[in-house]
Coordinates of C-alpha atoms in Angstrom, one line a residue:
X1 CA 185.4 75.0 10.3
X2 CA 184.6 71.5 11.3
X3 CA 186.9 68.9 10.3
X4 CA 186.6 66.2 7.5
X5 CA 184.4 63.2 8.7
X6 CA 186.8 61.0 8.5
X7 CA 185.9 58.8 5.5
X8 CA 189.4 57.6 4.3
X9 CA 188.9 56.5 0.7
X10 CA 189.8 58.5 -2.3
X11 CA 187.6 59.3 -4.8
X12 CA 188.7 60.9 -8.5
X13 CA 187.0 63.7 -10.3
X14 CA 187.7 64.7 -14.8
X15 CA 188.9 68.2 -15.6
X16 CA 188.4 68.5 -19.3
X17 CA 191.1 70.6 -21.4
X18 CA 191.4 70.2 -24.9
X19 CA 187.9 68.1 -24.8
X20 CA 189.7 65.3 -23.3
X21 CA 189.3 64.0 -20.2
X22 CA 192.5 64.1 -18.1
X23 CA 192.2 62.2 -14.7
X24 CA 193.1 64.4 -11.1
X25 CA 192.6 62.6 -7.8
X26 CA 189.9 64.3 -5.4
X27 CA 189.7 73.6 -2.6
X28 CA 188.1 78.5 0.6
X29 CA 186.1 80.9 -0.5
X30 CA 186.4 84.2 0.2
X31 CA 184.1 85.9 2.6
X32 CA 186.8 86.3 5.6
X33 CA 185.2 85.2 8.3
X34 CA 187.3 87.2 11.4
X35 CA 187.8 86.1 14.6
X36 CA 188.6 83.9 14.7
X37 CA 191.4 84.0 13.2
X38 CA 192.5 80.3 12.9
X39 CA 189.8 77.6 11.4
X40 CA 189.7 74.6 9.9
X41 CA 188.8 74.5 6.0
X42 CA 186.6 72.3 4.4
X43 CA 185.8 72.6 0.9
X44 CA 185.7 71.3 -2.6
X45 CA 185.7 72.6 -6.1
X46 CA 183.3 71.4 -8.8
X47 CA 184.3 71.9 -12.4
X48 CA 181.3 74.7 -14.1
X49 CA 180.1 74.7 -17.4
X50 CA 177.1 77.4 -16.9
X51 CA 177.5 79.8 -14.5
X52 CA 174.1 81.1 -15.1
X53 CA 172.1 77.6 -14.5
X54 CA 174.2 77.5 -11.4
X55 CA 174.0 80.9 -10.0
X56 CA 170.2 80.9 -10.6
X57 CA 169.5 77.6 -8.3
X58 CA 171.1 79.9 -5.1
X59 CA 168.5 82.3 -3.8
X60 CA 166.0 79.4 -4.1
X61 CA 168.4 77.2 -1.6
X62 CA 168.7 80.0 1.0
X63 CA 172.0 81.7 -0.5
X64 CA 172.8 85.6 -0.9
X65 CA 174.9 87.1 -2.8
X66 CA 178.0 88.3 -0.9
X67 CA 180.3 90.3 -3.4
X68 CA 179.7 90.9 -6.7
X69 CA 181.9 89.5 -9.4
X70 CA 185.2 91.0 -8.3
X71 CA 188.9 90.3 -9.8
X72 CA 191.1 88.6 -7.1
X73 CA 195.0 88.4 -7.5
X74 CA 196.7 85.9 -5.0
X75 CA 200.4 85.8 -4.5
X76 CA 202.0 82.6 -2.8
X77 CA 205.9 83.7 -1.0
X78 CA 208.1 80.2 0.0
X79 CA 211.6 80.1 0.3
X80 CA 214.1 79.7 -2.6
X81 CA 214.0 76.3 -1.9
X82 CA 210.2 75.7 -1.7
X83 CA 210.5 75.1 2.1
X84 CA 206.9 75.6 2.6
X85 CA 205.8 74.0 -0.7
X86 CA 207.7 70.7 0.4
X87 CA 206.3 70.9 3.8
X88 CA 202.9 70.8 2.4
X89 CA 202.3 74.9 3.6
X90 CA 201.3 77.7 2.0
X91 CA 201.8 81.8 2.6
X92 CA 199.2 84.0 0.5
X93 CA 199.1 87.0 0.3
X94 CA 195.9 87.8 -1.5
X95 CA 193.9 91.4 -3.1
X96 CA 190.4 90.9 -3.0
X97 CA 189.1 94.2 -4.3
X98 CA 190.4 96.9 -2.3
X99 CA 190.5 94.0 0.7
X100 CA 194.3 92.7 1.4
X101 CA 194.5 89.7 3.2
X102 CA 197.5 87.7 4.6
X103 CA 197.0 83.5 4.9
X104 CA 198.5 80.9 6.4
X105 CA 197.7 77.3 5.4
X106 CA 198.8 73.8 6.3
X107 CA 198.0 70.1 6.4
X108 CA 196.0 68.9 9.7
X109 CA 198.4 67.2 11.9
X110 CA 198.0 63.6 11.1
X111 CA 196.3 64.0 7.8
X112 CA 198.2 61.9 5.1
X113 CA 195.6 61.3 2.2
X114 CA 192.4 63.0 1.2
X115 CA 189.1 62.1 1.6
X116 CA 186.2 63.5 -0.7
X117 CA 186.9 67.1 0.8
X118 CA 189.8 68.9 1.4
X119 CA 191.0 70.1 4.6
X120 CA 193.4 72.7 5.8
X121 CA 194.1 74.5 9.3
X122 CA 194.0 78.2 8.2
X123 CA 195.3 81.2 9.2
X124 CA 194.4 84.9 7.7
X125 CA 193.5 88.3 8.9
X126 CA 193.0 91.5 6.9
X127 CA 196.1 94.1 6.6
X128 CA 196.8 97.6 5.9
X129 CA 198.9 97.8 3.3
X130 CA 199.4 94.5 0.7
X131 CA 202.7 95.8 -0.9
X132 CA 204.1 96.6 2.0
X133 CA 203.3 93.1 3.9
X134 CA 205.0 91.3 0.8
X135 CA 208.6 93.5 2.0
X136 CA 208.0 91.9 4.9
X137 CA 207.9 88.3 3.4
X138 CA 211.1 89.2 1.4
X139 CA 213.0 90.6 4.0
X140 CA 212.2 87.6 5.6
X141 CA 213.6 85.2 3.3
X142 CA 210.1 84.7 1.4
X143 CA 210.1 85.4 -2.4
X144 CA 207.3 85.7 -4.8
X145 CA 207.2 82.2 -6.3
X146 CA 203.3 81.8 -7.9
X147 CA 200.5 84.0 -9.1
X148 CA 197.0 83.2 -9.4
X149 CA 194.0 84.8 -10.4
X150 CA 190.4 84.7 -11.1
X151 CA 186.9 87.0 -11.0
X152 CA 185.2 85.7 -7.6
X153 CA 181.7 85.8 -7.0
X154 CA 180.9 85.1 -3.7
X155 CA 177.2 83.3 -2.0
X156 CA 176.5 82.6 1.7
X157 CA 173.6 80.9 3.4
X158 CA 173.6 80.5 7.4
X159 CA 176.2 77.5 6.9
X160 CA 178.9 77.8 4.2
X161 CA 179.9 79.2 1.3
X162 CA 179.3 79.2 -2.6
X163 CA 181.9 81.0 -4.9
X164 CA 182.0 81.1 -9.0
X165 CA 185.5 81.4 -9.7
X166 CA 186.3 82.8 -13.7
X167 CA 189.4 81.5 -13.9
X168 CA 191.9 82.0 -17.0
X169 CA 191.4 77.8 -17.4
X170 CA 187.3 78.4 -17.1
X171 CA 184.4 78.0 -14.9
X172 CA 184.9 76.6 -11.4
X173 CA 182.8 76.5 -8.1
X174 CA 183.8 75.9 -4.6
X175 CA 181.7 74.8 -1.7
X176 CA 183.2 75.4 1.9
X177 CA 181.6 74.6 5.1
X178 CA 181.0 71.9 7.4
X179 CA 181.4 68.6 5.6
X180 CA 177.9 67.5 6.4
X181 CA 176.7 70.9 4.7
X182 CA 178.9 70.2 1.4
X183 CA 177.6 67.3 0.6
X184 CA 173.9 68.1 1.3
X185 CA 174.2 71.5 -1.1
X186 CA 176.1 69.2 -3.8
X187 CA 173.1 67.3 -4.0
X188 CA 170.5 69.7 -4.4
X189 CA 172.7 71.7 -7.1
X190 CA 172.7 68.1 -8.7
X191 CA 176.3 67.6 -8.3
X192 CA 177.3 63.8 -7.6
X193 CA 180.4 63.5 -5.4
X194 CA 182.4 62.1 -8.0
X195 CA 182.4 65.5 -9.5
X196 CA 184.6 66.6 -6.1
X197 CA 187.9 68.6 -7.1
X198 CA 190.5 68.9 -3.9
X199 CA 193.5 69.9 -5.5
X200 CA 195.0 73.8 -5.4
X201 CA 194.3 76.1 -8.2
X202 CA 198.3 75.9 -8.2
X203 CA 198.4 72.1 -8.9
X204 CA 195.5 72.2 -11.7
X205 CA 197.3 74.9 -13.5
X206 CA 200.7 72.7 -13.3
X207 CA 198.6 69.6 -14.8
X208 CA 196.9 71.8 -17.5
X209 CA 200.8 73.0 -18.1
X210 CA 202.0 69.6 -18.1
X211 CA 199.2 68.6 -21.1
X212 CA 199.8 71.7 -23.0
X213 CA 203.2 72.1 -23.0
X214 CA 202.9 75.4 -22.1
X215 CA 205.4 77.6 -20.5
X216 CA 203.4 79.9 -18.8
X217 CA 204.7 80.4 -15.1
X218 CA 201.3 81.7 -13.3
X219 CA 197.9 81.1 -13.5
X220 CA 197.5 84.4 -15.0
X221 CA 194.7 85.8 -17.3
X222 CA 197.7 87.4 -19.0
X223 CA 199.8 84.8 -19.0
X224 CA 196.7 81.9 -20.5
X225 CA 195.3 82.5 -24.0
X226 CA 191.9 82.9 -23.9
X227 CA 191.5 79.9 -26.5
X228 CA 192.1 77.5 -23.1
X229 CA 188.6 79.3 -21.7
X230 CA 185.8 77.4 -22.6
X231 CA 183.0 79.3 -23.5
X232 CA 180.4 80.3 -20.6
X233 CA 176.6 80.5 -21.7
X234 CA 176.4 83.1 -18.8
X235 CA 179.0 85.3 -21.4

């Protein structure tokens, strides 16, 4: 994927828990787009309060529907002493459906702030057999440190990509393409830039965790009370 544009400012977007607004400072969606097997990712999240307003807007903008909503269950392996983690990397092994999928992510070289979009060099290719690639990991030296998941809906038009992500915190979107392409769909979904979310679902589960006090350990539907899902109009 093309890289970010190269605007250096950083711009700051409100997630909403409780009804309050809690300030973040301004993630890829999931069609897997192989070979090659190493791009660059560009993407945001936008914070959804109807899926069914949004989702509607698509086919009229050139978008088809990819997958149908589909439960995916991401599992992130780092060292004992978060040697990836602190090294701003990530290793994923995710289940998309009956798809497994292995990913490698890390910080462009050079990159030390955000701009309005995020960017990461990626890494990923489909496997065989998910349990048996996470043995690998652990014999390794990587252990199962973070679970996340979400129902994923997934949109394409000729450029980029449009995902609804049910996640156990709510509704969220992601747009992931060329930088040129984000912006320009944004607008005619009638999304201001402000709106522009670049942090992990990891990191907004730790601030929503932080606010709540809670002491769930994953971003698990299991693990959230459904009272923290606002209600979707779509439902």
């Amino acid at each position: 994927m093309p890289a970010n544009r190269g605007r250096s400012h950083q711009r700051s977007a409100v997630v909403f828990f409780f009804q309050s607004p809690f300030v973040i400072f301004p993630c890829r969606p999931g069609w897997y787009r192989l070979p090659p097997m190493q791009a660059m990712e560009t993407e945001v999240k936008i914070r959804v309060s109807d899926s069914k307003s949004l989702e509607a807007k698509l086919p009229g903008l050139g978008f088809t529907r990819v997958t149908v909503r589909t439960l995916e269950r991401n599992t992130l392996y780092d060292t004992p002493e978060r040697t990836l983690r602190n090294s701003r990397q990530i290793l994923r092994l995710r289940q998309y459906g009956n798809t497994w999928v292995v990913t490698h992510k890390r910080v462009p070289g050079g990159a030390d702030a955000e701009g309005p979009h995020k960017n990461r060099v990626e890494t990923e290719t489909v496997v065989e057999d998910g349990p048996v690639m996470g043995q690998v990991f652990e014999a390794l030296g990587f252990i199962p440190v973070f679970v996340y998941e979400k129902w994923r809906t997934e949109w394409a038009d000729l450029q980029g990509h449009c995902v609804l992500d049910e996640t156990p915190l709510g509704l969220y979107a992601e747009l992931e393409g060329p930088s040129e392409w984000i912006d320009a769909t944004a607008q005619k979904l009638g999304i201001d830039e402000n709106e522009f979310i670049t942090l992990s679902y990891g990191r907004i589960f730790e601030l929503w965790r932080d606010q709540s006090g809670s002491q769930a350990q994953n971003f698990t539907f299991e693990e959230i009370p459904e009272v923290f899902r606002p209600a979707n109009p779509a439902n």
